[in-house]
Amino acid sequence: TTTNYIVTGFDVNGCSSNDTILLTVNDDVPIDPGADTTICVGDSVTLGGFPTSPTGTSYIWFPNGGTIDDDTLANPTVFPSVTTTYYVVATNDTCTAIDSVTITINPPPLINAGVDIDICIGDSVQLNVVGGVSYIWQPGSLLNDSTIFNPIGLPNDTTEFIVFGIDINGCSAFDSVIVNVNALPTISAGASTSICSGDSVQLTATGGVSYLWTPGNNLSDSTIANPFAFPSGSTTYIVVGTDVLGCSNSDSITVTVNQLNITDLTDTIICIGEALQLSVNGPQGATYLWSPSTDLSNTTIFNPITITQVTITYLVTVTDTNGCVDTTSILVTAEQKPTASFTTESAPTCDGISVDFTNLSVGAATYLWNFDDGDQSTEIAPTHVFAYGSSYTVILTAYSLGFCSDTTSFVLNTGVFEDYFNLTPPTVLTPNRDGMNDLFKIDLPDGVGNCTDIKVFNRWGMKVYDSYGQNSGWDGRTTTGTEVPEGTYFYIIEINGIVKKGSLTLIN
């Protein structure tokens, strides 16, 4: 409040005197410095109120230190780098007032995008950032999502990825990571090649520091630059090479396997005195060499003829147009030929001509008879029945143990059934046992009796004799053994379907 102040002064002699002063107190100048504020480092803020003081007031803000754009303004802009309390002195025509406002500085977030990364062209890379709660990556066109902390990058060239991170205070900072895109190594597996079946070939890869070959099952080592390959057929090998930067590339080589693989020859037998043609299969344009040359017609063709008379083994070497070689051999066993020979003895039967064959062959082990009627036999000396009324060429083939053979033949004309007997019976029977005309019978071969039937009748048509398929003859007696009287009797003779009828006179 307004106050009158009195001062009393004393000199050295102790004398005193006083004086007075009146201090009149007017009302304060109203000041609004603005509200305390929190900002992020690097941001600016405007101080003061609205208004800071009444019109006509002058101002001075401090501390300045270059962080205030104009320290005489009612509402200056400040750029503090640390938390700062700003004071303002407001003066009008009579009074002065002072107030303050504190600007708190939040530190920037520690955004960390990690160390620089090396990748290979064509690869992707996963980025990763920490220190914020939200992010924006640039350039976003090379990322699968530019707003997440761990996007996948797909750069084709070396690229710097910048990430802006914001913390829970809304303060931001940035960091960057360089993704170095390394070119792929130039891997070479060499030129394709060809080998012969059963051979090997050394592969050679260049351009990397480590390698992996596939397929690796027929390689000496699938993890080295120069393995040996043992393919059983044409194979394409792929090699993946990796350089010092870990980048990989691949190349391939085709190993063509030329398959010669001639078929093994089968051992055989040559019959002494005959010629035998040998033969080996080979590709077009192949060359041949047979050894030894003994008894061969030509040693440089695929099918020479031998006339060897001794057992011998021939070796043949086949070389194709690719220079591939294969060999095989054949054992030729020389064997003496047998001699085929036989004789025949024939007899008629009811069914045909029965022929007994006598085998006179020499040096044979097995036989084959061809009877020219669809039947065959492997017996040594067979018996065979041939039908009447035809001509047959019987062939005997005699085989040695090694199946050398000889043949001989015989032509058999069987004729007709009637050619083998006389169907004219006697006309007089005198069964008096004098050895002459004692029996009424027909002179037939033994094999025909079974198909012969003789019946005798008296003049009244009564049958007095029946041979019942036996060629035993009638002795003038009935079947009960009673002599029949003299007279004329009638007979019916049937032989294998041939019927003869007539009469005879019986005289006791």
mmCIF file of C-alpha atoms in Angstrom, residues 54-209:
data_model
loop_
_atom_site.group_PDB
_atom_site.id
_atom_site.type_symbol
_atom_site.label_atom_id
_atom_site.label_comp_id
_atom_site.label_asym_id
_atom_site.label_seq_id
_atom_site.Cartn_x
_atom_site.Cartn_y
_atom_site.Cartn_z
ATOM 1 C CA PRO A 54 -2.684 -4.610 -21.887
ATOM 2 C CA THR A 55 -2.078 -2.437 -24.871
ATOM 3 C CA GLY A 56 0.723 0.037 -24.414
ATOM 4 C CA THR A 57 2.902 -2.351 -22.420
ATOM 5 C CA SER A 58 6.514 -2.916 -23.368
ATOM 6 C CA TYR A 59 8.280 -6.248 -22.864
ATOM 7 C CA ILE A 60 11.634 -7.806 -22.327
ATOM 8 C CA TRP A 61 12.032 -11.595 -22.330
ATOM 9 C CA PHE A 62 15.051 -13.438 -20.970
ATOM 10 C CA PRO A 63 17.195 -15.402 -21.001
ATOM 11 C CA ASN A 64 17.757 -14.947 -24.670
ATOM 12 C CA GLY A 65 20.939 -16.674 -25.761
ATOM 13 C CA GLY A 66 19.742 -16.727 -29.319
ATOM 14 C CA THR A 67 16.730 -18.942 -28.623
ATOM 15 C CA ILE A 68 14.158 -16.097 -28.883
ATOM 16 C CA ASP A 69 13.317 -14.646 -32.259
ATOM 17 C CA ASP A 70 12.528 -11.166 -30.710
ATOM 18 C CA ASP A 71 12.717 -10.649 -26.939
ATOM 19 C CA THR A 72 10.623 -7.431 -27.077
ATOM 20 C CA LEU A 73 7.505 -8.989 -28.523
ATOM 21 C CA ALA A 74 4.430 -9.764 -26.505
ATOM 22 C CA ASN A 75 4.370 -13.223 -28.133
ATOM 23 C CA PRO A 76 7.877 -14.178 -29.223
ATOM 24 C CA THR A 77 8.788 -17.599 -30.702
ATOM 25 C CA VAL A 78 11.438 -19.557 -28.868
ATOM 26 C CA PHE A 79 13.657 -22.475 -29.976
ATOM 27 C CA PRO A 80 15.000 -24.004 -26.765
ATOM 28 C CA SER A 81 17.266 -27.038 -26.978
ATOM 29 C CA VAL A 82 16.935 -27.807 -23.255
ATOM 30 C CA THR A 83 14.189 -27.262 -20.716
ATOM 31 C CA THR A 84 14.108 -23.500 -20.071
ATOM 32 C CA THR A 85 12.138 -21.065 -17.835
ATOM 33 C CA TYR A 86 11.537 -17.827 -19.734
ATOM 34 C CA TYR A 87 10.876 -14.567 -17.782
ATOM 35 C CA VAL A 88 9.001 -11.556 -19.113
ATOM 36 C CA VAL A 89 9.175 -8.009 -17.686
ATOM 37 C CA ALA A 90 6.158 -5.914 -18.638
ATOM 38 C CA THR A 91 6.299 -2.110 -18.214
ATOM 39 C CA ASN A 92 3.649 0.504 -18.766
ATOM 40 C CA ASP A 93 3.799 4.235 -18.115
ATOM 41 C CA THR A 94 4.059 3.914 -14.346
ATOM 42 C CA CYS A 95 4.530 0.270 -13.330
ATOM 43 C CA THR A 96 6.539 -2.811 -14.125
ATOM 44 C CA ALA A 97 5.631 -6.507 -13.569
ATOM 45 C CA ILE A 98 7.484 -9.841 -14.101
ATOM 46 C CA ASP A 99 6.301 -13.436 -14.639
ATOM 47 C CA SER A 100 7.691 -16.665 -16.101
ATOM 48 C CA VAL A 101 6.769 -19.726 -18.173
ATOM 49 C CA THR A 102 8.655 -23.043 -18.341
ATOM 50 C CA ILE A 103 9.193 -24.880 -21.662
ATOM 51 C CA THR A 104 10.060 -28.524 -21.029
ATOM 52 C CA ILE A 105 12.082 -30.274 -23.753
ATOM 53 C CA ASN A 106 11.489 -33.975 -24.351
ATOM 54 C CA PRO A 107 14.592 -35.672 -25.796
ATOM 55 C CA PRO A 108 14.282 -37.232 -29.268
ATOM 56 C CA PRO A 109 13.622 -40.986 -29.439
ATOM 57 C CA LEU A 110 16.610 -43.220 -30.071
ATOM 58 C CA ILE A 111 15.567 -44.590 -33.460
ATOM 59 C CA ASN A 112 17.897 -47.394 -34.524
ATOM 60 C CA ALA A 113 17.543 -49.101 -37.921
ATOM 61 C CA GLY A 114 20.517 -51.390 -37.340
ATOM 62 C CA VAL A 115 23.760 -51.838 -39.201
ATOM 63 C CA ASP A 116 24.106 -51.794 -42.963
ATOM 64 C CA ILE A 117 23.185 -55.040 -44.714
ATOM 65 C CA ASP A 118 24.626 -56.932 -47.653
ATOM 66 C CA ILE A 119 22.304 -58.982 -49.872
ATOM 67 C CA CYS A 120 22.508 -60.576 -53.273
ATOM 68 C CA ILE A 121 20.610 -59.307 -56.257
ATOM 69 C CA GLY A 122 17.243 -60.976 -56.454
ATOM 70 C CA ASP A 123 17.120 -61.585 -52.705
ATOM 71 C CA SER A 124 14.851 -59.857 -50.224
ATOM 72 C CA VAL A 125 15.859 -58.434 -46.844
ATOM 73 C CA GLN A 126 13.926 -57.925 -43.649
ATOM 74 C CA LEU A 127 14.579 -54.505 -42.088
ATOM 75 C CA ASN A 128 14.119 -53.890 -38.366
ATOM 76 C CA VAL A 129 13.892 -50.659 -36.356
ATOM 77 C CA VAL A 130 13.528 -49.976 -32.614
ATOM 78 C CA GLY A 131 13.025 -46.889 -30.451
ATOM 79 C CA GLY A 132 9.570 -45.681 -31.482
ATOM 80 C CA VAL A 133 5.945 -46.651 -31.472
ATOM 81 C CA SER A 134 5.178 -45.827 -35.100
ATOM 82 C CA TYR A 135 7.284 -45.556 -38.206
ATOM 83 C CA ILE A 136 7.451 -44.386 -41.778
ATOM 84 C CA TRP A 137 10.066 -45.871 -44.124
ATOM 85 C CA GLN A 138 11.353 -44.332 -47.327
ATOM 86 C CA PRO A 139 11.445 -45.266 -50.170
ATOM 87 C CA GLY A 140 8.226 -47.121 -49.502
ATOM 88 C CA SER A 141 7.874 -48.424 -53.068
ATOM 89 C CA LEU A 142 10.609 -50.966 -52.387
ATOM 90 C CA LEU A 143 8.961 -52.318 -49.228
ATOM 91 C CA ASN A 144 6.042 -54.634 -48.672
ATOM 92 C CA ASP A 145 4.756 -52.252 -45.950
ATOM 93 C CA SER A 146 6.370 -48.896 -45.174
ATOM 94 C CA THR A 147 4.506 -48.387 -41.859
ATOM 95 C CA ILE A 148 5.686 -51.393 -39.806
ATOM 96 C CA PHE A 149 8.856 -51.867 -37.788
ATOM 97 C CA ASN A 150 10.041 -54.881 -39.815
ATOM 98 C CA PRO A 151 9.160 -54.543 -43.493
ATOM 99 C CA ILE A 152 10.558 -56.743 -46.266
ATOM 100 C CA GLY A 153 12.735 -54.882 -48.711
ATOM 101 C CA LEU A 154 13.065 -55.820 -52.376
ATOM 102 C CA PRO A 155 15.789 -53.565 -53.773
ATOM 103 C CA ASN A 156 17.405 -54.245 -57.128
ATOM 104 C CA ASP A 157 20.286 -51.846 -56.455
ATOM 105 C CA THR A 158 22.118 -50.618 -53.376
ATOM 106 C CA THR A 159 19.582 -48.482 -51.488
ATOM 107 C CA GLU A 160 19.539 -46.337 -48.331
ATOM 108 C CA PHE A 161 16.321 -46.907 -46.404
ATOM 109 C CA ILE A 162 15.387 -44.026 -44.061
ATOM 110 C CA VAL A 163 12.968 -44.617 -41.199
ATOM 111 C CA PHE A 164 11.200 -41.917 -39.202
ATOM 112 C CA GLY A 165 10.142 -43.039 -35.758
ATOM 113 C CA ILE A 166 7.723 -41.371 -33.325
ATOM 114 C CA ASP A 167 7.758 -42.106 -29.581
ATOM 115 C CA ILE A 168 4.958 -41.987 -27.038
ATOM 116 C CA ASN A 169 5.571 -38.205 -26.565
ATOM 117 C CA GLY A 170 5.040 -37.598 -30.251
ATOM 118 C CA CYS A 171 8.694 -36.757 -30.706
ATOM 119 C CA SER A 172 10.380 -38.058 -33.777
ATOM 120 C CA ALA A 173 13.796 -38.941 -35.016
ATOM 121 C CA PHE A 174 15.172 -40.879 -37.933
ATOM 122 C CA ASP A 175 17.841 -43.343 -38.793
ATOM 123 C CA SER A 176 18.881 -45.066 -41.962
ATOM 124 C CA VAL A 177 20.296 -48.374 -43.082
ATOM 125 C CA ILE A 178 22.078 -49.037 -46.333
ATOM 126 C CA VAL A 179 21.248 -52.275 -48.107
ATOM 127 C CA ASN A 180 24.141 -53.138 -50.386
ATOM 128 C CA VAL A 181 22.901 -55.215 -53.324
ATOM 129 C CA ASN A 182 25.747 -57.358 -54.550
ATOM 130 C CA ALA A 183 25.823 -58.828 -58.026
ATOM 131 C CA LEU A 184 25.614 -62.607 -58.391
ATOM 132 C CA PRO A 185 28.839 -64.406 -59.140
ATOM 133 C CA THR A 186 29.384 -65.757 -62.641
ATOM 134 C CA ILE A 187 29.440 -69.496 -62.090
ATOM 135 C CA SER A 188 30.647 -71.723 -64.917
ATOM 136 C CA ALA A 189 30.314 -75.507 -65.007
ATOM 137 C CA GLY A 190 32.212 -75.759 -68.276
ATOM 138 C CA ALA A 191 31.105 -77.077 -71.637
ATOM 139 C CA SER A 192 28.924 -80.171 -71.966
ATOM 140 C CA THR A 193 30.816 -83.322 -72.808
ATOM 141 C CA SER A 194 30.315 -86.962 -73.665
ATOM 142 C CA ILE A 195 31.856 -90.152 -72.345
ATOM 143 C CA CYS A 196 31.546 -93.847 -72.977
ATOM 144 C CA SER A 197 29.446 -96.087 -70.779
ATOM 145 C CA GLY A 198 31.452 -97.150 -67.732
ATOM 146 C CA ASP A 199 33.888 -94.226 -67.974
ATOM 147 C CA SER A 200 34.187 -91.259 -65.599
ATOM 148 C CA VAL A 201 34.713 -87.547 -66.194
ATOM 149 C CA GLN A 202 36.052 -84.762 -63.948
ATOM 150 C CA LEU A 203 33.719 -81.781 -63.678
ATOM 151 C CA THR A 204 35.150 -78.311 -63.067
ATOM 152 C CA ALA A 205 33.277 -75.274 -61.703
ATOM 153 C CA THR A 206 34.656 -71.726 -61.422
ATOM 154 C CA GLY A 207 33.461 -68.356 -60.130
ATOM 155 C CA GLY A 208 32.751 -69.162 -56.471
ATOM 156 C CA VAL A 209 34.454 -70.114 -53.230
#
